Tab-separated table of C-alpha atoms in Angstrom:
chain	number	residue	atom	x	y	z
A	1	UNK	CA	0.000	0.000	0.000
A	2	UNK	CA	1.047	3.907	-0.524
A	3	UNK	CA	0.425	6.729	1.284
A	4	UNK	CA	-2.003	7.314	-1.162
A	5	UNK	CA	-4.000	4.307	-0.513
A	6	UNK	CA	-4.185	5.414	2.860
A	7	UNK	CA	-5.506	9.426	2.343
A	8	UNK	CA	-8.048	7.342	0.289
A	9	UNK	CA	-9.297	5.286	3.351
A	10	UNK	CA	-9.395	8.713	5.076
A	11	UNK	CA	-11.375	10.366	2.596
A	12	UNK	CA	-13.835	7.749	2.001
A	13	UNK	CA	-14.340	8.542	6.428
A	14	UNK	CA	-15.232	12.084	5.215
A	15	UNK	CA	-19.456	11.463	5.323
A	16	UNK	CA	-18.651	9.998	8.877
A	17	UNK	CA	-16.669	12.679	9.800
A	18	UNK	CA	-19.398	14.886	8.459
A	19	UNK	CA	-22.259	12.904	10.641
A	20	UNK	CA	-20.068	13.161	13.629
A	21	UNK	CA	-19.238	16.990	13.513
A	22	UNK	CA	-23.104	17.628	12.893
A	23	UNK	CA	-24.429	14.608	15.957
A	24	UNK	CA	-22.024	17.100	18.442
A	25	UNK	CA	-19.276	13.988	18.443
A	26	UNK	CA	-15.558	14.844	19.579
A	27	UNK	CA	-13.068	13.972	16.951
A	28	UNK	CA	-12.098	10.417	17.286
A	29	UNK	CA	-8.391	9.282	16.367
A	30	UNK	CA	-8.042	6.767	13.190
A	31	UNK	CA	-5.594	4.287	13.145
A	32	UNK	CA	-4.651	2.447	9.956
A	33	UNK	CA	-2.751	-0.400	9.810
A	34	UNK	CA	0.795	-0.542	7.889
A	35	UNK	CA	1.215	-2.414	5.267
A	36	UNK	CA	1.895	-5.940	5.586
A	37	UNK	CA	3.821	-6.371	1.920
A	38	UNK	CA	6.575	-4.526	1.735
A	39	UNK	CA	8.270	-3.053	-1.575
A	40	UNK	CA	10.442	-5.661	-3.604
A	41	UNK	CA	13.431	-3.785	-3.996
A	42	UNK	CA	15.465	-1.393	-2.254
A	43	UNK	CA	14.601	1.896	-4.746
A	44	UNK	CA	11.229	1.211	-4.122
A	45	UNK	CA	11.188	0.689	-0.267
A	46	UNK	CA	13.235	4.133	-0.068
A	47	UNK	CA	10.295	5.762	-2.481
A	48	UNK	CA	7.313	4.613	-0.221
A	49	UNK	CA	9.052	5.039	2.823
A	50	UNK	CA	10.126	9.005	1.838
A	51	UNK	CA	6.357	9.214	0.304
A	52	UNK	CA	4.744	8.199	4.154
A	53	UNK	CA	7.068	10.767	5.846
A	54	UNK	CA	6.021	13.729	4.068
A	55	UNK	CA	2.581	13.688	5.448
A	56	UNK	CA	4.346	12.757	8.814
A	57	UNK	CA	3.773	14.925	11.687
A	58	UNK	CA	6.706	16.576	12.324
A	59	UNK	CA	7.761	20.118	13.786
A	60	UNK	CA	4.401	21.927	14.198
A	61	UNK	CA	3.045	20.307	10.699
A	62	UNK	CA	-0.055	18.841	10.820
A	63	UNK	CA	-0.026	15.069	8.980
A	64	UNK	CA	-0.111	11.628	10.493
A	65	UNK	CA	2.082	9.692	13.564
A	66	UNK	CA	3.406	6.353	12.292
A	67	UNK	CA	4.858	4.026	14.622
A	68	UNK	CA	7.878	2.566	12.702
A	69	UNK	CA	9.008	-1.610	12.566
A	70	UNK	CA	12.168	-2.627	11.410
A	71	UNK	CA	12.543	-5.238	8.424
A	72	UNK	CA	15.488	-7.382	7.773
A	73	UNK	CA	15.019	-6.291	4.191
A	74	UNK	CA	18.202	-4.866	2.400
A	75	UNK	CA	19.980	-4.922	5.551
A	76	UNK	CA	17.612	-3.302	7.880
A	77	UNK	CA	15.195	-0.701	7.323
A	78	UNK	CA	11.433	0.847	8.542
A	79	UNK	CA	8.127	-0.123	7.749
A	80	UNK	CA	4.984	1.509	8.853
A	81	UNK	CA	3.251	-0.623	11.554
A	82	UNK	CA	0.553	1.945	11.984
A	83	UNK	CA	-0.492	5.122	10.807
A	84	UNK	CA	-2.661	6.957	13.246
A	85	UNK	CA	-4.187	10.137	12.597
A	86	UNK	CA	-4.569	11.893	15.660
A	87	UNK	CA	-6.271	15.556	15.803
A	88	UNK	CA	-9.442	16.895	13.257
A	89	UNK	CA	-6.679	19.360	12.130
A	90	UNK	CA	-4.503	16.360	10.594
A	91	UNK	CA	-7.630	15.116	9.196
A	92	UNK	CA	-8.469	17.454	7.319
A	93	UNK	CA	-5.102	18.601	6.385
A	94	UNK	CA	-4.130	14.928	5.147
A	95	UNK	CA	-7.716	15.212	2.940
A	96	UNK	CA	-7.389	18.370	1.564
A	97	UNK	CA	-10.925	19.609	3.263
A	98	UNK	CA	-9.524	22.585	5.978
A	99	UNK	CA	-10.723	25.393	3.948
A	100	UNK	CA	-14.209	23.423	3.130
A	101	UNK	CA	-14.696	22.741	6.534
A	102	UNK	CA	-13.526	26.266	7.877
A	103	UNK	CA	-10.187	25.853	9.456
């Protein structure tokens, strides 16, 4: 899976979202799970793996929190165990829908 397999699991939570925000429902965090196949060759694994951190949270910037594994792949790398998406601000940053929903 890519990262954008998994902003397309968030936006298909959009209506829910939606139904939440308008029943008076807190936020609730989403966790995704990390994919269990990981890329075949080393160019790949460093492609996907630089494509989940940029919508990483990192230094004030809204995105997601992954917690990491390590593979035995190509002499040991990271693999996403979990993404977890943690505030309504990362949501809708990660979706594209702050403006639309008036952040």
């Amino acid at each position: 899976m890519s990262e954008n397999d998994y902003i397309g699991q968030l936006r298909k939570k959009y209506l829910e979202y939606l139904r939440r925000i308008i029943a008076g429902e807190d936020f609730a965090p989403i966790t995704l799970r990390g994919g269990l196949k990981t890329p075949e060759n080393f160019p790949a694994l460093f492609a996907a793996v630089t494509s989940f951190q940029q919508y990483e949270k990192a230094n004030g910037r809204p995105g997601w929190s992954i917690v990491w594994r390590e593979i035995k792949k190509f002499g040991g790398q990271r693999w996403p165990s979990s993404i977890t998406v943690t505030t309504e601000d990362d949501y809708l940053f990660l979706i594209g829908k702050k403006e639309e929903a008036g952040f």
